[in-house]
mmCIF file of C-alpha atoms and ligand atoms in Angstrom:
data_model
loop_
_atom_site.group_PDB
_atom_site.id
_atom_site.type_symbol
_atom_site.label_atom_id
_atom_site.label_comp_id
_atom_site.label_asym_id
_atom_site.label_seq_id
_atom_site.Cartn_x
_atom_site.Cartn_y
_atom_site.Cartn_z
ATOM 1 C CA MET A 497 25.188 93.333 29.457
ATOM 2 C CA SER A 498 24.310 94.010 25.880
ATOM 3 C CA GLY A 499 27.347 93.198 23.766
ATOM 4 C CA PRO A 500 27.335 90.889 20.758
ATOM 5 C CA LEU A 501 25.858 87.402 21.024
ATOM 6 C CA LEU A 502 28.298 84.805 19.727
ATOM 7 C CA LEU A 503 27.624 81.268 18.678
ATOM 8 C CA ALA A 504 30.824 79.392 19.464
ATOM 9 C CA VAL A 505 31.951 75.969 18.299
ATOM 10 C CA GLU A 506 34.708 73.806 19.813
ATOM 11 C CA SER A 507 35.771 70.426 18.397
ATOM 12 C CA SER A 508 39.566 70.349 18.659
ATOM 13 C CA CYS A 509 39.941 67.161 20.651
ATOM 14 C CA ASP A 510 37.364 64.820 22.158
ATOM 15 C CA GLU A 511 34.548 67.143 23.247
ATOM 16 C CA THR A 512 31.940 68.519 20.861
ATOM 17 C CA GLY A 513 30.929 71.893 22.271
ATOM 18 C CA VAL A 514 28.537 74.609 21.152
ATOM 19 C CA ALA A 515 27.762 77.681 23.234
ATOM 20 C CA LEU A 516 25.956 81.002 23.075
ATOM 21 C CA VAL A 517 27.863 83.740 24.876
ATOM 22 C CA GLU A 518 26.908 87.391 25.234
ATOM 23 C CA ASP A 519 29.531 90.118 25.326
ATOM 24 C CA GLY A 520 32.361 87.617 25.841
ATOM 25 C CA ARG A 521 31.184 86.866 29.360
ATOM 26 C CA ARG A 522 27.604 85.764 29.936
ATOM 27 C CA ILE A 523 26.813 82.152 29.052
ATOM 28 C CA HIS A 524 23.316 81.618 27.612
ATOM 29 C CA ALA A 525 23.942 77.994 26.703
ATOM 30 C CA ASN A 526 26.983 75.719 26.819
ATOM 31 C CA VAL A 527 26.404 72.172 25.608
ATOM 32 C CA VAL A 528 29.244 69.644 25.582
ATOM 33 C CA ALA A 529 29.082 66.073 24.270
ATOM 34 C CA SER A 530 32.035 64.254 25.801
ATOM 35 C CA GLN A 531 33.696 61.286 24.124
ATOM 36 C CA VAL A 532 35.409 60.129 27.309
ATOM 37 C CA ALA A 533 33.424 56.879 27.463
ATOM 38 C CA LEU A 534 34.126 56.229 23.774
ATOM 39 C CA HIS A 535 37.901 56.496 24.241
ATOM 40 C CA ALA A 536 38.124 54.738 27.612
ATOM 41 C CA PRO A 537 38.547 51.214 26.140
ATOM 42 C CA THR A 538 41.634 52.323 24.151
ATOM 43 C CA GLY A 539 42.987 54.328 27.105
ATOM 44 C CA GLY A 540 43.432 57.387 24.899
ATOM 45 C CA ILE A 541 42.027 59.253 21.931
ATOM 46 C CA VAL A 542 41.980 57.597 18.509
ATOM 47 C CA PRO A 543 41.835 60.588 16.094
ATOM 48 C CA GLU A 544 39.675 58.884 13.465
ATOM 49 C CA VAL A 545 37.157 57.758 16.093
ATOM 50 C CA ALA A 546 37.092 61.267 17.566
ATOM 51 C CA ALA A 547 36.386 62.912 14.183
ATOM 52 C CA ARG A 548 33.510 60.531 13.465
ATOM 53 C CA ALA A 549 31.983 61.186 16.882
ATOM 54 C CA HIS A 550 32.150 64.956 16.295
ATOM 55 C CA LEU A 551 30.276 64.439 13.013
ATOM 56 C CA ARG A 552 27.644 62.396 14.826
ATOM 57 C CA TRP A 553 27.146 64.986 17.582
ATOM 58 C CA ILE A 554 27.732 68.419 16.096
ATOM 59 C CA VAL A 555 24.162 69.019 14.879
ATOM 60 C CA PRO A 556 22.353 67.673 17.985
ATOM 61 C CA VAL A 557 24.695 69.702 20.235
ATOM 62 C CA LEU A 558 24.081 72.822 18.138
ATOM 63 C CA ASP A 559 20.304 72.313 18.262
ATOM 64 C CA GLU A 560 20.360 71.807 22.019
ATOM 65 C CA ALA A 561 22.466 74.929 22.598
ATOM 66 C CA LEU A 562 20.149 77.092 20.465
ATOM 67 C CA GLY A 563 17.116 75.590 22.198
ATOM 68 C CA THR A 564 18.543 76.259 25.671
ATOM 69 C CA ALA A 565 19.373 79.872 24.785
ATOM 70 C CA GLY A 566 15.994 80.312 23.082
ATOM 71 C CA VAL A 567 17.476 81.763 19.886
ATOM 72 C CA THR A 568 17.976 80.660 16.293
ATOM 73 C CA SER A 569 21.279 80.739 14.446
ATOM 74 C CA ALA A 570 19.960 83.753 12.498
ATOM 75 C CA ASP A 571 19.783 85.765 15.761
ATOM 76 C CA VAL A 572 23.508 85.694 16.589
ATOM 77 C CA ASP A 573 25.968 88.473 15.791
ATOM 78 C CA ALA A 574 28.929 86.280 14.877
ATOM 79 C CA VAL A 575 30.127 82.681 14.754
ATOM 80 C CA ALA A 576 33.388 81.815 16.544
ATOM 81 C CA VAL A 577 35.201 78.547 16.042
ATOM 82 C CA THR A 578 38.374 76.833 17.222
ATOM 83 C CA CYS A 579 40.772 76.613 14.266
ATOM 84 C CA GLY A 580 43.697 75.053 16.200
ATOM 85 C CA PRO A 581 45.685 73.633 17.803
ATOM 86 C CA GLY A 582 44.147 70.160 17.905
ATOM 87 C CA LEU A 583 43.425 67.067 15.845
ATOM 88 C CA ALA A 584 42.964 67.986 12.176
ATOM 89 C CA GLY A 585 39.970 65.735 11.542
ATOM 90 C CA SER A 586 38.225 66.883 14.720
ATOM 91 C CA LEU A 587 38.900 70.585 14.072
ATOM 92 C CA LEU A 588 37.502 70.333 10.538
ATOM 93 C CA VAL A 589 34.089 69.182 11.770
ATOM 94 C CA GLY A 590 33.632 72.297 13.916
ATOM 95 C CA ILE A 591 35.162 74.601 11.310
ATOM 96 C CA ASN A 592 32.832 73.366 8.571
ATOM 97 C CA ALA A 593 29.764 73.627 10.793
ATOM 98 C CA ALA A 594 30.742 77.191 11.759
ATOM 99 C CA LYS A 595 31.422 78.147 8.138
ATOM 100 C CA ALA A 596 28.023 76.828 7.046
ATOM 101 C CA LEU A 597 26.243 78.840 9.770
ATOM 102 C CA ALA A 598 28.205 82.035 9.095
ATOM 103 C CA TRP A 599 27.666 81.737 5.354
ATOM 104 C CA ALA A 600 23.965 80.851 5.579
ATOM 105 C CA HIS A 601 23.162 83.853 7.802
ATOM 106 C CA GLY A 602 25.742 86.323 6.523
ATOM 107 C CA LYS A 603 27.511 86.564 9.903
ATOM 108 C CA PRO A 604 31.202 87.233 10.597
ATOM 109 C CA LEU A 605 33.295 84.100 11.106
ATOM 110 C CA VAL A 606 35.850 84.524 13.909
ATOM 111 C CA PRO A 607 38.760 82.057 14.186
ATOM 112 C CA VAL A 608 39.835 81.300 17.760
ATOM 113 C CA ASN A 609 42.945 79.671 19.162
ATOM 114 C CA HIS A 610 41.937 76.835 21.502
ATOM 115 C CA LEU A 611 44.632 77.818 24.037
ATOM 116 C CA GLU A 612 43.332 81.360 24.119
ATOM 117 C CA GLY A 613 39.928 79.846 24.853
ATOM 118 C CA HIS A 614 41.314 78.141 27.965
ATOM 119 C CA VAL A 615 42.690 81.510 29.153
ATOM 120 C CA TYR A 616 39.400 83.337 28.471
ATOM 121 C CA ALA A 617 37.302 80.782 30.362
ATOM 122 C CA GLY A 618 38.288 82.977 33.334
ATOM 123 C CA TRP A 619 36.025 85.765 32.034
ATOM 124 C CA LEU A 620 32.872 83.644 31.784
ATOM 125 C CA LEU A 621 29.770 84.062 33.930
ATOM 126 C CA ASP A 622 27.206 81.283 34.284
ATOM 127 C CA PRO A 623 23.582 82.080 33.394
ATOM 128 C CA GLY A 624 22.384 83.072 36.873
ATOM 129 C CA GLU A 625 25.746 84.098 38.295
ATOM 130 C CA ALA A 626 26.147 87.571 39.806
ATOM 131 C CA GLU A 627 28.336 90.033 37.910
ATOM 132 C CA ARG A 628 31.918 89.992 39.087
ATOM 133 C CA GLU A 629 35.023 91.940 38.168
ATOM 134 C CA ALA A 630 36.922 90.766 35.129
ATOM 135 C CA PRO A 631 40.467 89.541 35.841
ATOM 136 C CA PRO A 632 42.800 92.554 36.281
ATOM 137 C CA PHE A 633 45.767 93.220 33.983
ATOM 138 C CA PRO A 634 48.628 92.620 34.102
ATOM 139 C CA LEU A 635 48.019 88.985 34.868
ATOM 140 C CA VAL A 636 49.699 85.620 34.654
ATOM 141 C CA ALA A 637 47.740 82.774 33.097
ATOM 142 C CA LEU A 638 48.593 79.132 33.703
ATOM 143 C CA VAL A 639 47.053 76.773 31.158
ATOM 144 C CA VAL A 640 47.365 73.093 32.005
ATOM 145 C CA SER A 641 45.540 70.669 29.760
ATOM 146 C CA GLY A 642 45.898 67.248 28.191
ATOM 147 C CA GLY A 643 47.862 68.643 25.268
ATOM 148 C CA HIS A 644 49.452 71.837 26.595
ATOM 149 C CA THR A 645 51.113 73.346 29.638
ATOM 150 C CA PHE A 646 52.295 76.950 29.601
ATOM 151 C CA LEU A 647 52.541 80.196 31.546
ATOM 152 C CA VAL A 648 51.862 83.526 29.851
ATOM 153 C CA GLU A 649 51.885 87.131 30.897
ATOM 154 C CA MET A 650 48.980 89.269 29.654
ATOM 155 C CA ARG A 651 49.259 93.055 29.877
ATOM 156 C CA ASP A 652 46.032 93.517 27.923
ATOM 157 C CA HIS A 653 43.418 91.576 25.978
ATOM 158 C CA LEU A 654 44.846 89.240 23.304
ATOM 159 C CA ASP A 655 48.362 90.236 24.329
ATOM 160 C CA TYR A 656 50.377 87.180 25.326
ATOM 161 C CA ARG A 657 54.025 86.890 26.297
ATOM 162 C CA LEU A 658 55.073 83.289 26.717
ATOM 163 C CA LEU A 659 56.963 82.903 29.994
ATOM 164 C CA GLY A 660 57.461 79.159 30.014
ATOM 165 C CA GLN A 661 56.051 75.858 28.882
ATOM 166 C CA THR A 662 56.561 72.140 29.215
ATOM 167 C CA VAL A 663 59.634 70.839 27.470
ATOM 168 C CA ASP A 664 58.084 67.369 27.135
ATOM 169 C CA ASP A 665 54.706 66.074 28.401
ATOM 170 C CA ALA A 666 51.711 68.258 29.159
ATOM 171 C CA ALA A 667 50.544 68.102 32.786
ATOM 172 C CA GLY A 668 47.319 66.310 31.808
ATOM 173 C CA GLU A 669 49.260 63.813 29.738
ATOM 174 C CA ALA A 670 51.401 63.010 32.796
ATOM 175 C CA PHE A 671 48.243 62.521 34.884
ATOM 176 C CA ASP A 672 46.779 60.243 32.201
ATOM 177 C CA LYS A 673 49.939 58.137 31.860
ATOM 178 C CA VAL A 674 50.480 57.730 35.601
ATOM 179 C CA GLY A 675 46.763 57.008 36.027
ATOM 180 C CA ARG A 676 47.186 54.097 33.631
ATOM 181 C CA LEU A 677 50.307 52.940 35.510
ATOM 182 C CA LEU A 678 48.287 52.863 38.735
ATOM 183 C CA GLY A 679 45.461 50.942 37.043
ATOM 184 C CA LEU A 680 43.061 53.857 37.461
ATOM 185 C CA GLY A 681 41.786 53.977 33.877
ATOM 186 C CA TYR A 682 41.202 56.894 31.513
ATOM 187 C CA PRO A 683 41.242 59.839 31.925
ATOM 188 C CA GLY A 684 43.829 59.629 34.677
ATOM 189 C CA GLY A 685 43.481 63.198 35.998
ATOM 190 C CA PRO A 686 40.116 62.961 37.751
ATOM 191 C CA ALA A 687 40.876 59.351 38.799
ATOM 192 C CA ILE A 688 44.210 60.303 40.422
ATOM 193 C CA SER A 689 42.560 63.224 42.169
ATOM 194 C CA ARG A 690 39.828 60.964 43.596
ATOM 195 C CA ALA A 691 42.350 58.297 44.633
ATOM 196 C CA ALA A 692 44.644 60.901 46.258
ATOM 197 C CA ASP A 693 41.741 62.167 48.362
ATOM 198 C CA GLY A 694 41.616 58.754 50.012
ATOM 199 C CA ALA A 695 45.324 58.712 50.982
ATOM 200 C CA THR A 696 45.811 58.350 54.710
ATOM 201 C CA ALA A 697 49.635 58.456 54.709
ATOM 202 C CA ARG A 698 51.104 61.394 52.823
ATOM 203 C CA ASP A 699 54.777 60.631 52.853
ATOM 204 C CA ARG A 700 55.526 59.043 49.490
ATOM 205 C CA GLN A 701 57.697 61.683 47.869
ATOM 206 C CA PHE A 702 57.965 61.930 44.102
ATOM 207 C CA PRO A 703 60.768 63.988 42.524
ATOM 208 C CA ARG A 704 60.252 67.534 41.233
ATOM 209 C CA ALA A 705 61.909 68.784 38.044
ATOM 210 C CA TRP A 706 62.562 72.426 38.920
ATOM 211 C CA MET A 707 64.206 73.498 35.635
ATOM 212 C CA PRO A 708 66.012 76.277 37.517
ATOM 213 C CA GLY A 709 66.237 79.736 36.010
ATOM 214 C CA THR A 710 63.275 79.232 33.689
ATOM 215 C CA PHE A 711 59.502 79.113 33.829
ATOM 216 C CA ASP A 712 59.611 75.892 31.840
ATOM 217 C CA VAL A 713 58.431 72.642 33.381
ATOM 218 C CA SER A 714 59.174 69.001 32.613
ATOM 219 C CA PHE A 715 57.143 65.929 33.496
ATOM 220 C CA SER A 716 58.917 63.113 31.650
ATOM 221 C CA GLY A 717 61.375 62.497 34.512
ATOM 222 C CA LEU A 718 58.487 62.375 36.957
ATOM 223 C CA LYS A 719 56.746 59.818 34.752
ATOM 224 C CA THR A 720 59.865 57.640 34.649
ATOM 225 C CA ALA A 721 60.227 57.995 38.426
ATOM 226 C CA ALA A 722 56.561 57.020 38.828
ATOM 227 C CA ARG A 723 57.197 53.834 36.825
ATOM 228 C CA ARG A 724 60.114 52.962 39.095
ATOM 229 C CA ILE A 725 58.213 53.812 42.309
ATOM 230 C CA VAL A 726 55.168 51.761 41.241
ATOM 231 C CA ALA A 727 57.403 48.793 40.326
ATOM 232 C CA GLN A 728 59.075 49.031 43.744
ATOM 233 C CA ALA A 729 55.690 49.223 45.500
ATOM 234 C CA ARG A 730 54.568 46.095 43.612
ATOM 235 C CA ALA A 731 57.737 44.247 44.634
ATOM 236 C CA ASP A 732 57.252 45.364 48.258
ATOM 237 C CA GLU A 733 53.716 43.930 48.177
ATOM 238 C CA GLY A 734 55.022 40.672 46.675
ATOM 239 C CA LEU A 735 53.072 41.260 43.437
ATOM 240 C CA PRO A 736 54.215 40.268 39.923
ATOM 241 C CA ALA A 737 55.672 43.080 37.789
ATOM 242 C CA ASP A 738 52.728 43.063 35.363
ATOM 243 C CA GLY A 739 49.862 45.123 36.794
ATOM 244 C CA ARG A 740 47.239 43.259 34.772
ATOM 245 C CA GLU A 741 47.683 40.148 36.897
ATOM 246 C CA ALA A 742 47.095 41.635 40.337
ATOM 247 C CA ALA A 743 46.330 45.177 41.407
ATOM 248 C CA LEU A 744 48.120 47.087 44.140
ATOM 249 C CA PRO A 745 46.086 47.483 47.353
ATOM 250 C CA GLU A 746 43.789 50.501 47.171
ATOM 251 C CA ALA A 747 45.551 52.223 50.079
ATOM 252 C CA VAL A 748 48.919 52.024 48.314
ATOM 253 C CA VAL A 749 47.432 53.327 45.051
ATOM 254 C CA ALA A 750 45.974 56.253 47.024
ATOM 255 C CA GLU A 751 49.349 57.079 48.592
ATOM 256 C CA LEU A 752 51.124 56.906 45.235
ATOM 257 C CA ALA A 753 48.434 59.023 43.559
ATOM 258 C CA TRP A 754 48.852 61.609 46.308
ATOM 259 C CA GLY A 755 52.660 61.656 45.934
ATOM 260 C CA PHE A 756 52.489 62.116 42.181
ATOM 261 C CA GLN A 757 49.807 64.804 42.356
ATOM 262 C CA ASP A 758 51.718 66.643 45.083
ATOM 263 C CA SER A 759 54.793 66.841 42.858
ATOM 264 C CA VAL A 760 52.847 68.235 39.862
ATOM 265 C CA VAL A 761 50.938 70.730 41.999
ATOM 266 C CA ASP A 762 54.091 71.889 43.812
ATOM 267 C CA VAL A 763 55.966 72.606 40.575
ATOM 268 C CA LEU A 764 53.041 74.317 38.836
ATOM 269 C CA ALA A 765 52.127 76.479 41.823
ATOM 270 C CA THR A 766 55.725 77.463 42.581
ATOM 271 C CA LYS A 767 56.405 78.473 38.955
ATOM 272 C CA THR A 768 53.154 80.420 38.718
ATOM 273 C CA LEU A 769 53.833 82.403 41.883
ATOM 274 C CA ARG A 770 57.389 83.099 40.792
ATOM 275 C CA ALA A 771 56.067 84.368 37.450
ATOM 276 C CA VAL A 772 53.702 86.697 39.302
ATOM 277 C CA GLU A 773 56.595 88.081 41.370
ATOM 278 C CA GLU A 774 58.834 88.598 38.372
ATOM 279 C CA THR A 775 56.222 90.300 36.167
ATOM 280 C CA GLY A 776 54.500 92.309 38.896
ATOM 281 C CA ALA A 777 51.152 90.818 37.897
ATOM 282 C CA ARG A 778 48.012 91.738 39.867
ATOM 283 C CA GLY A 779 46.207 88.503 39.290
ATOM 284 C CA ILE A 780 46.274 84.881 38.200
ATOM 285 C CA VAL A 781 44.001 83.054 35.777
ATOM 286 C CA LEU A 782 44.009 79.264 35.639
ATOM 287 C CA GLY A 783 42.646 77.240 32.753
ATOM 288 C CA GLY A 784 42.705 73.846 31.044
ATOM 289 C CA GLY A 785 41.493 70.449 32.180
ATOM 290 C CA VAL A 786 44.113 70.051 34.931
ATOM 291 C CA ALA A 787 42.882 73.319 36.501
ATOM 292 C CA ALA A 788 39.872 71.197 37.519
ATOM 293 C CA ASN A 789 42.241 69.503 39.990
ATOM 294 C CA ALA A 790 41.132 70.289 43.542
ATOM 295 C CA ALA A 791 44.642 70.124 45.048
ATOM 296 C CA LEU A 792 46.042 72.565 42.465
ATOM 297 C CA ARG A 793 43.096 74.914 42.941
ATOM 298 C CA ALA A 794 43.447 74.870 46.726
ATOM 299 C CA ARG A 795 47.216 75.415 46.688
ATOM 300 C CA ILE A 796 47.091 78.356 44.264
ATOM 301 C CA ALA A 797 44.062 79.849 46.040
ATOM 302 C CA GLY A 798 45.949 79.788 49.354
ATOM 303 C CA GLU A 799 49.065 81.382 47.875
ATOM 304 C CA ALA A 800 47.072 84.053 46.019
ATOM 305 C CA GLU A 801 45.128 84.991 49.128
ATOM 306 C CA ALA A 802 48.301 85.285 51.202
ATOM 307 C CA ARG A 803 49.670 87.756 48.627
ATOM 308 C CA GLY A 804 46.450 89.704 48.050
ATOM 309 C CA LEU A 805 46.305 88.669 44.388
ATOM 310 C CA ALA A 806 43.147 88.439 42.319
ATOM 311 C CA LEU A 807 42.535 84.841 41.299
ATOM 312 C CA VAL A 808 40.145 83.382 38.769
ATOM 313 C CA ILE A 809 39.747 79.640 38.427
ATOM 314 C CA PRO A 810 36.722 78.659 36.344
ATOM 315 C CA ARG A 811 34.475 75.955 37.729
ATOM 316 C CA PRO A 812 35.729 72.504 36.623
ATOM 317 C CA GLY A 813 33.221 72.238 33.742
ATOM 318 C CA LEU A 814 34.664 75.404 32.206
ATOM 319 C CA CYS A 815 38.288 74.264 32.689
ATOM 320 C CA THR A 816 37.850 71.263 30.410
ATOM 321 C CA ASP A 817 37.099 71.832 26.720
ATOM 322 C CA ASN A 818 33.831 73.640 25.987
ATOM 323 C CA GLY A 819 32.304 76.050 23.500
ATOM 324 C CA ALA A 820 31.752 78.918 25.951
ATOM 325 C CA MET A 821 35.482 79.579 26.339
ATOM 326 C CA ILE A 822 35.711 79.940 22.557
ATOM 327 C CA GLY A 823 32.838 82.435 22.714
ATOM 328 C CA ALA A 824 34.688 84.431 25.396
ATOM 329 C CA ALA A 825 37.917 84.636 23.385
ATOM 330 C CA GLY A 826 35.962 85.038 20.144
ATOM 331 C CA ALA A 827 34.252 88.196 21.407
ATOM 332 C CA ARG A 828 37.638 89.825 22.040
ATOM 333 C CA ARG A 829 38.809 88.833 18.586
ATOM 334 C CA LEU A 830 35.577 90.097 17.029
ATOM 335 C CA ALA A 831 36.091 93.462 18.762
ATOM 336 C CA ALA A 832 39.682 93.531 17.485
ATOM 337 C CA GLY A 833 38.454 93.027 13.914
ATOM 338 C CA VAL A 834 39.717 89.471 13.478
ATOM 339 C CA ARG A 835 37.770 87.632 10.766
ATOM 340 C CA ALA A 836 38.194 84.459 8.728
ATOM 341 C CA GLY A 837 37.010 83.742 5.216
ATOM 342 C CA LEU A 838 35.303 80.593 4.014
ATOM 343 C CA ASP A 839 38.773 79.256 3.210
ATOM 344 C CA LEU A 840 39.518 78.922 6.967
ATOM 345 C CA ASP A 841 41.474 75.726 7.498
ATOM 346 C CA ALA A 842 42.428 73.620 10.523
ATOM 347 C CA ARG A 843 45.782 74.526 12.043
ATOM 348 C CA PRO A 844 46.760 71.491 14.162
ATOM 349 C CA SER A 845 49.963 73.081 15.533
ATOM 350 C CA LEU A 846 48.793 76.683 15.918
ATOM 351 C CA PRO A 847 50.854 78.403 18.656
ATOM 352 C CA LEU A 848 49.339 80.885 21.109
ATOM 353 C CA ALA A 849 49.704 84.234 19.376
ATOM 354 C CA ARG A 850 47.497 87.003 18.187
HETATM 355 O O1 KG4 B 1079 41.583 70.917 28.589
HETATM 356 P P1 KG4 B 1079 41.190 69.492 28.406
HETATM 357 O O2 KG4 B 1079 39.747 69.123 28.615
HETATM 358 O O3 KG4 B 1079 41.559 68.971 26.986
HETATM 359 C C1 KG4 B 1079 42.699 69.386 26.297
HETATM 360 O O4 KG4 B 1079 42.662 70.460 25.654
HETATM 361 O O5 KG4 B 1079 43.705 68.643 26.431
HETATM 362 O O6 KG4 B 1079 42.133 68.671 29.399
HETATM 363 C C2 KG4 B 1079 42.032 67.280 29.548
HETATM 364 C C3 KG4 B 1079 43.074 66.831 30.574
HETATM 365 C C4 KG4 B 1079 43.201 65.325 30.699
HETATM 366 O O7 KG4 B 1079 44.567 64.981 30.624
HETATM 367 C C5 KG4 B 1079 42.640 65.020 32.086
HETATM 368 O O8 KG4 B 1079 43.240 63.911 32.708
HETATM 369 C C6 KG4 B 1079 42.954 66.305 32.823
HETATM 370 O O9 KG4 B 1079 42.722 67.327 31.876
HETATM 371 N N1 KG4 B 1079 42.072 66.501 33.988
HETATM 372 C C7 KG4 B 1079 42.522 66.521 35.263
HETATM 373 C C8 KG4 B 1079 41.375 66.658 36.096
HETATM 374 N N2 KG4 B 1079 40.271 66.735 35.293
HETATM 375 C C9 KG4 B 1079 40.724 66.647 33.997
HETATM 376 N N3 KG4 B 1079 43.771 66.422 35.759
HETATM 377 C C10 KG4 B 1079 43.907 66.461 37.100
HETATM 378 N N4 KG4 B 1079 42.881 66.574 37.963
HETATM 379 C C11 KG4 B 1079 41.608 66.679 37.516
HETATM 380 N N5 KG4 B 1079 40.594 66.791 38.378
HETATM 381 ZN ZN1 ZN B 1080 41.723 72.044 25.844
#
């Protein structure tokens, strides 16, 4: 590989990430400072706290990434940065760091859509990883994160046709809210997945919102159903309605976590496979924090294998927010001639588009 070396910065939410990526694929360094512990006491992200933490960590993370890759910021060919969607204050920290580096070394500044980054994580190769084929077009990408849930068709690089999206909560948001309901703490996704693994009985059914005739999904009804099912389980155990006073037995929490996760996975996998059938796609790419979910990965892997489809699911650390995915998408944008000036601003509600 000998394409351009990009320095990529990600700070849209609660992870400060800086990576060095060669040719849009090979990771040379990918350092992420997570704020999960910082936001755990509030059970969610406080934007002002997140922005301050990015400010605290951006320079150390940058230094560590350069050190790991064994380069200086003068050696890179371009600087890519997430410009949206995300939290304005958080985005601005990464954008200003990237601008300073691009300006100081006279390098192109490439603006990247965070959602596009989640899609392009599927192209990344870890430092020692053997070369493998890039995902084949046309493909269907499912991005499921804490803030977004959508299905797109890609017939070529940077070419996205939105097939469907959530009409209310993102999948990760549903995991986080139901995790809280079950007393599993923040973030709920990994906690629900761990709890569900321990379920011995797998018969607690949660409803599925099929949204027939569309590729859209909805999780707000499931969340309301979860509230009702948890309240009923508490009553059945003779516990008071307020979960802070006494927790449900671990075995019941595990069964409920399994039932909820099964509903989310079933809907996401079914919609994705239907999208593949309808578009004639040759492969599937999964991205976003919820793509770290083992049950979702296993279900889609099984279905893809049965149909002879190519499937790329990044390792969990590349599904959650990181700088490398911005470097992967940034390289495609660089090749397409996309550039930003020093007036680049945060775009908190940026949709996925070229
Ligand atoms: O992509 P991401 O790191 O940040 C956003 O751009 O939102 O996604 C974070 C989301 C959180 O809601 C978290 O609960 C969820 O991804 N998540 C998971 C798992 N790991 C992270 N959800 C289900 N199962 C997991 N193993
Ligand atoms: Zn994300």
